[in-house]
Short mmCIF file of C-alpha atoms and ligand atoms in Angstrom, two decimals:
data_model
loop_
_atom_site.label_atom_id
_atom_site.label_comp_id
_atom_site.label_asym_id
_atom_site.label_seq_id
_atom_site.Cartn_x
_atom_site.Cartn_y
_atom_site.Cartn_z
CA MET A 1 19.14 7.49 -1.00
CA ALA A 2 16.97 9.87 -2.94
CA ILE A 3 14.70 9.22 -5.89
CA ARG A 4 15.23 10.97 -9.23
CA LEU A 5 12.26 11.45 -11.59
CA LYS A 6 12.77 12.69 -15.12
CA LEU A 7 10.05 14.82 -16.69
CA GLY A 8 9.01 14.00 -20.23
CA SER A 9 7.97 16.53 -22.85
CA TYR A 10 5.16 18.91 -22.07
CA GLU A 11 1.69 17.59 -22.82
CA THR A 12 -1.83 18.39 -21.68
CA VAL A 13 -3.78 15.58 -20.07
CA GLN A 14 -7.36 14.72 -19.19
CA ASN A 15 -8.65 12.50 -16.39
CA ASP A 16 -5.31 12.62 -14.63
CA PRO A 17 -5.32 10.67 -11.32
CA LEU A 18 -3.65 13.67 -9.65
CA ASP A 19 -6.09 16.16 -11.23
CA ARG A 20 -3.45 17.86 -13.34
CA THR A 21 -4.04 19.48 -16.67
CA PHE A 22 -0.49 19.10 -17.94
CA LEU A 23 2.55 16.85 -17.58
CA GLY A 24 6.17 17.18 -18.53
CA TYR A 25 8.72 19.91 -18.67
CA PHE A 26 8.33 23.38 -20.11
CA PRO A 27 10.82 26.29 -19.99
CA ARG A 28 10.69 28.59 -16.96
CA MET A 29 8.37 26.30 -15.02
CA THR A 30 8.40 27.08 -11.29
CA GLU A 31 9.70 24.58 -8.73
CA GLU A 32 6.13 24.07 -7.56
CA GLU A 33 5.04 23.26 -11.13
CA ALA A 34 7.99 20.91 -11.60
CA TRP A 35 7.17 19.05 -8.38
CA LYS A 36 3.51 18.77 -9.37
CA ALA A 37 4.38 17.48 -12.82
CA GLY A 38 7.10 15.13 -11.55
CA ARG A 39 5.73 13.54 -8.38
CA GLY A 40 3.68 11.02 -10.32
CA VAL A 41 2.39 8.88 -11.70
CA TRP A 42 5.21 6.44 -12.32
CA ARG A 43 5.76 2.74 -12.73
CA MET A 44 7.95 2.30 -9.68
CA ASN A 45 8.26 0.22 -6.56
CA ALA A 46 5.98 1.83 -3.95
CA ASP A 47 7.94 0.35 -1.02
CA LYS A 48 11.27 1.55 -2.28
CA ALA A 49 9.89 4.97 -3.16
CA SER A 50 8.31 5.37 0.27
CA ARG A 51 11.65 4.66 1.97
CA GLN A 52 13.22 7.76 0.36
CA ARG A 53 13.05 11.14 2.04
CA PHE A 54 13.90 13.38 -0.92
CA ALA A 55 12.93 13.44 -4.59
CA VAL A 56 14.77 15.25 -7.34
CA ILE A 57 12.70 16.29 -10.37
CA VAL A 58 14.76 16.64 -13.54
CA GLY A 59 13.73 18.34 -16.79
CA GLU A 60 16.02 18.39 -19.82
CA GLY A 61 18.97 17.18 -17.75
CA VAL A 62 18.69 19.83 -15.03
CA VAL A 63 17.18 19.64 -11.52
CA ARG A 64 13.96 21.70 -11.58
CA ALA A 65 12.62 20.90 -8.11
CA VAL A 66 13.59 19.05 -4.95
CA GLY A 67 10.72 17.58 -2.95
CA GLU A 68 10.40 16.10 0.50
CA ILE A 69 8.46 12.84 0.49
CA THR A 70 5.87 12.19 3.19
CA GLY A 71 4.32 9.09 1.63
CA VAL A 72 3.18 7.47 -1.60
CA SER A 73 -0.19 6.86 -3.21
CA THR A 74 -1.00 4.19 -5.77
CA HIS A 75 -3.16 4.73 -8.85
CA GLY A 76 -3.71 1.42 -10.60
CA ASP A 77 -0.26 0.17 -11.54
CA ARG A 78 1.24 3.63 -11.07
CA VAL A 79 2.68 5.33 -7.99
CA ALA A 80 2.81 9.00 -6.98
CA LEU A 81 4.84 10.67 -4.28
CA GLU A 82 3.07 12.68 -1.62
CA GLY A 83 4.87 15.64 -0.09
CA ALA A 84 5.91 19.11 -1.14
CA ALA A 85 8.56 20.99 -3.06
CA LEU A 86 11.29 22.31 -0.79
CA VAL A 87 11.74 26.06 -0.75
CA GLU A 88 14.86 28.18 -0.88
CA GLY A 89 16.96 27.84 2.27
CA HIS A 90 16.68 24.06 2.61
CA PRO A 91 20.23 22.68 2.22
CA VAL A 92 19.23 19.74 0.02
CA ARG A 93 17.20 21.96 -2.30
CA ASP A 94 19.84 24.71 -2.39
CA ALA A 95 22.60 22.22 -3.24
CA TRP A 96 20.74 20.59 -6.14
CA ILE A 97 18.40 23.11 -7.74
CA ASN A 98 19.52 23.97 -11.31
CA GLN A 99 22.29 21.37 -11.08
CA PRO A 100 22.81 18.54 -13.60
CA ASP A 101 20.84 15.29 -13.15
CA PRO A 102 22.52 13.51 -10.20
CA VAL A 103 21.78 10.07 -11.68
CA ILE A 104 24.28 9.16 -14.38
CA ASN A 105 23.66 5.57 -15.40
CA GLY A 106 22.92 5.70 -19.12
CA SER A 107 19.44 4.24 -18.45
CA GLN A 108 16.38 5.61 -20.21
CA ASN A 109 14.27 4.85 -17.13
CA PRO A 110 12.88 8.15 -15.81
CA VAL A 111 12.92 6.64 -12.29
CA GLY A 112 16.36 6.40 -10.70
CA TYR A 113 17.96 6.41 -7.28
CA CYS A 114 21.08 8.12 -5.98
CA GLU A 115 22.83 9.21 -2.81
CA LEU A 116 22.81 12.95 -2.14
CA PRO A 117 25.54 13.91 0.37
CA GLU A 118 23.36 16.74 1.71
CA GLU A 119 20.52 14.39 2.67
CA LYS A 120 22.59 12.49 5.24
CA PRO A 121 21.85 14.73 8.26
CA PHE A 122 18.14 14.33 7.50
CA ILE A 123 17.93 10.60 7.00
CA TYR A 124 20.15 9.46 9.85
CA ARG A 125 18.44 9.09 13.19
CA PRO A 126 19.37 7.65 16.58
CA CYS A 127 19.43 3.85 16.71
CA ALA A 128 16.28 2.79 18.59
CA CYS A 129 18.29 0.51 20.91
CA GLY A 130 19.66 3.58 22.64
CA CYS A 131 23.34 2.86 21.88
CA GLY A 132 23.88 6.48 20.84
CA ASP A 133 24.90 5.75 17.23
CA THR A 134 22.88 6.86 14.21
CA THR A 135 21.36 4.81 11.41
CA GLU A 136 19.32 5.16 8.23
CA ARG A 137 16.87 2.58 9.54
CA ASP A 138 15.27 1.96 12.93
CA PHE A 139 18.27 -0.02 14.21
CA LEU A 140 21.88 -0.60 13.28
CA PRO A 141 22.39 -4.18 12.03
CA GLY A 142 21.95 -6.60 14.96
CA HIS A 143 20.87 -3.91 17.41
CA ASP A 144 17.21 -4.89 17.10
CA VAL A 145 18.04 -8.38 18.35
CA ARG A 146 20.14 -6.88 21.12
CA ALA A 147 17.26 -4.60 22.18
CA ILE A 148 14.85 -7.56 22.29
CA GLN A 149 17.34 -9.69 24.23
CA ALA A 150 17.82 -6.90 26.77
CA ARG A 151 14.07 -6.86 27.43
CA VAL A 152 13.91 -10.64 27.68
CA ARG A 153 16.71 -10.47 30.28
CA GLU A 154 15.18 -7.61 32.19
CA HIS A 155 11.51 -8.59 32.26
CA PHE A 156 11.35 -12.34 31.58
CA GLY A 157 14.32 -13.69 33.54
CA GLY A 158 16.21 -14.32 30.32
CA SER A 159 13.59 -16.77 29.04
CA PRO A 160 12.57 -16.22 25.40
CA LEU A 161 9.74 -18.73 25.97
CA LYS A 162 8.18 -16.56 28.71
CA PHE A 163 8.53 -13.53 26.45
CA ILE A 164 6.78 -15.26 23.55
CA GLN A 165 4.00 -16.56 25.79
CA TRP A 166 3.53 -13.03 27.12
CA VAL A 167 3.34 -11.55 23.60
CA ASP A 168 0.87 -14.22 22.43
CA GLY A 169 -1.22 -13.82 25.60
CA THR A 170 -1.29 -10.03 25.29
CA LEU A 171 -2.33 -10.19 21.63
CA THR A 172 -5.06 -12.73 22.38
CA ASP A 173 -6.36 -10.55 25.25
CA SER A 174 -6.48 -7.39 23.15
CA ALA A 175 -8.11 -9.26 20.24
CA SER A 176 -10.89 -10.62 22.47
CA GLY A 177 -11.22 -7.24 24.18
CA ALA A 178 -11.88 -5.62 20.84
CA ARG A 179 -14.83 -7.86 20.10
ZN1 ZN B 201 21.97 0.58 18.55
#
């Protein structure tokens, strides 16, 4: 999924947590300006926001910038995206720039989420179990358990108890080593 952030009306601001002098949309703003104005600071779930790879900044119903998210920062009860505006040539940016708001839900909330078909090749990665399939997360459902079980079989004679004792012992050793 991607996150959609809707710019409000243009206004100047002071003491902005992101050191900006203005917020909101104004005509002919550049993509860089739209990203800067739109990446924060919002009342939104920091966890959910940080799981997205792309952000779409909308002003007056039209996509004004597409950003790639590298992390989030929190400012009191508000959250900002870290990252950068994508430049011409990136397929997600090229598909969505100047297009209508991809989130159509009738909600007044400036923060919304949506699937962008073009983001799929970027968010899917190989399942960490090594099965060769791809997933949006670290593992396909159930493959994390399978990967752990394979290690228990291979290194601990199939005994989960030995595995757990080894983990606990290793953590205790490294904790005392750090002191
Ligand atoms: Zn797998």
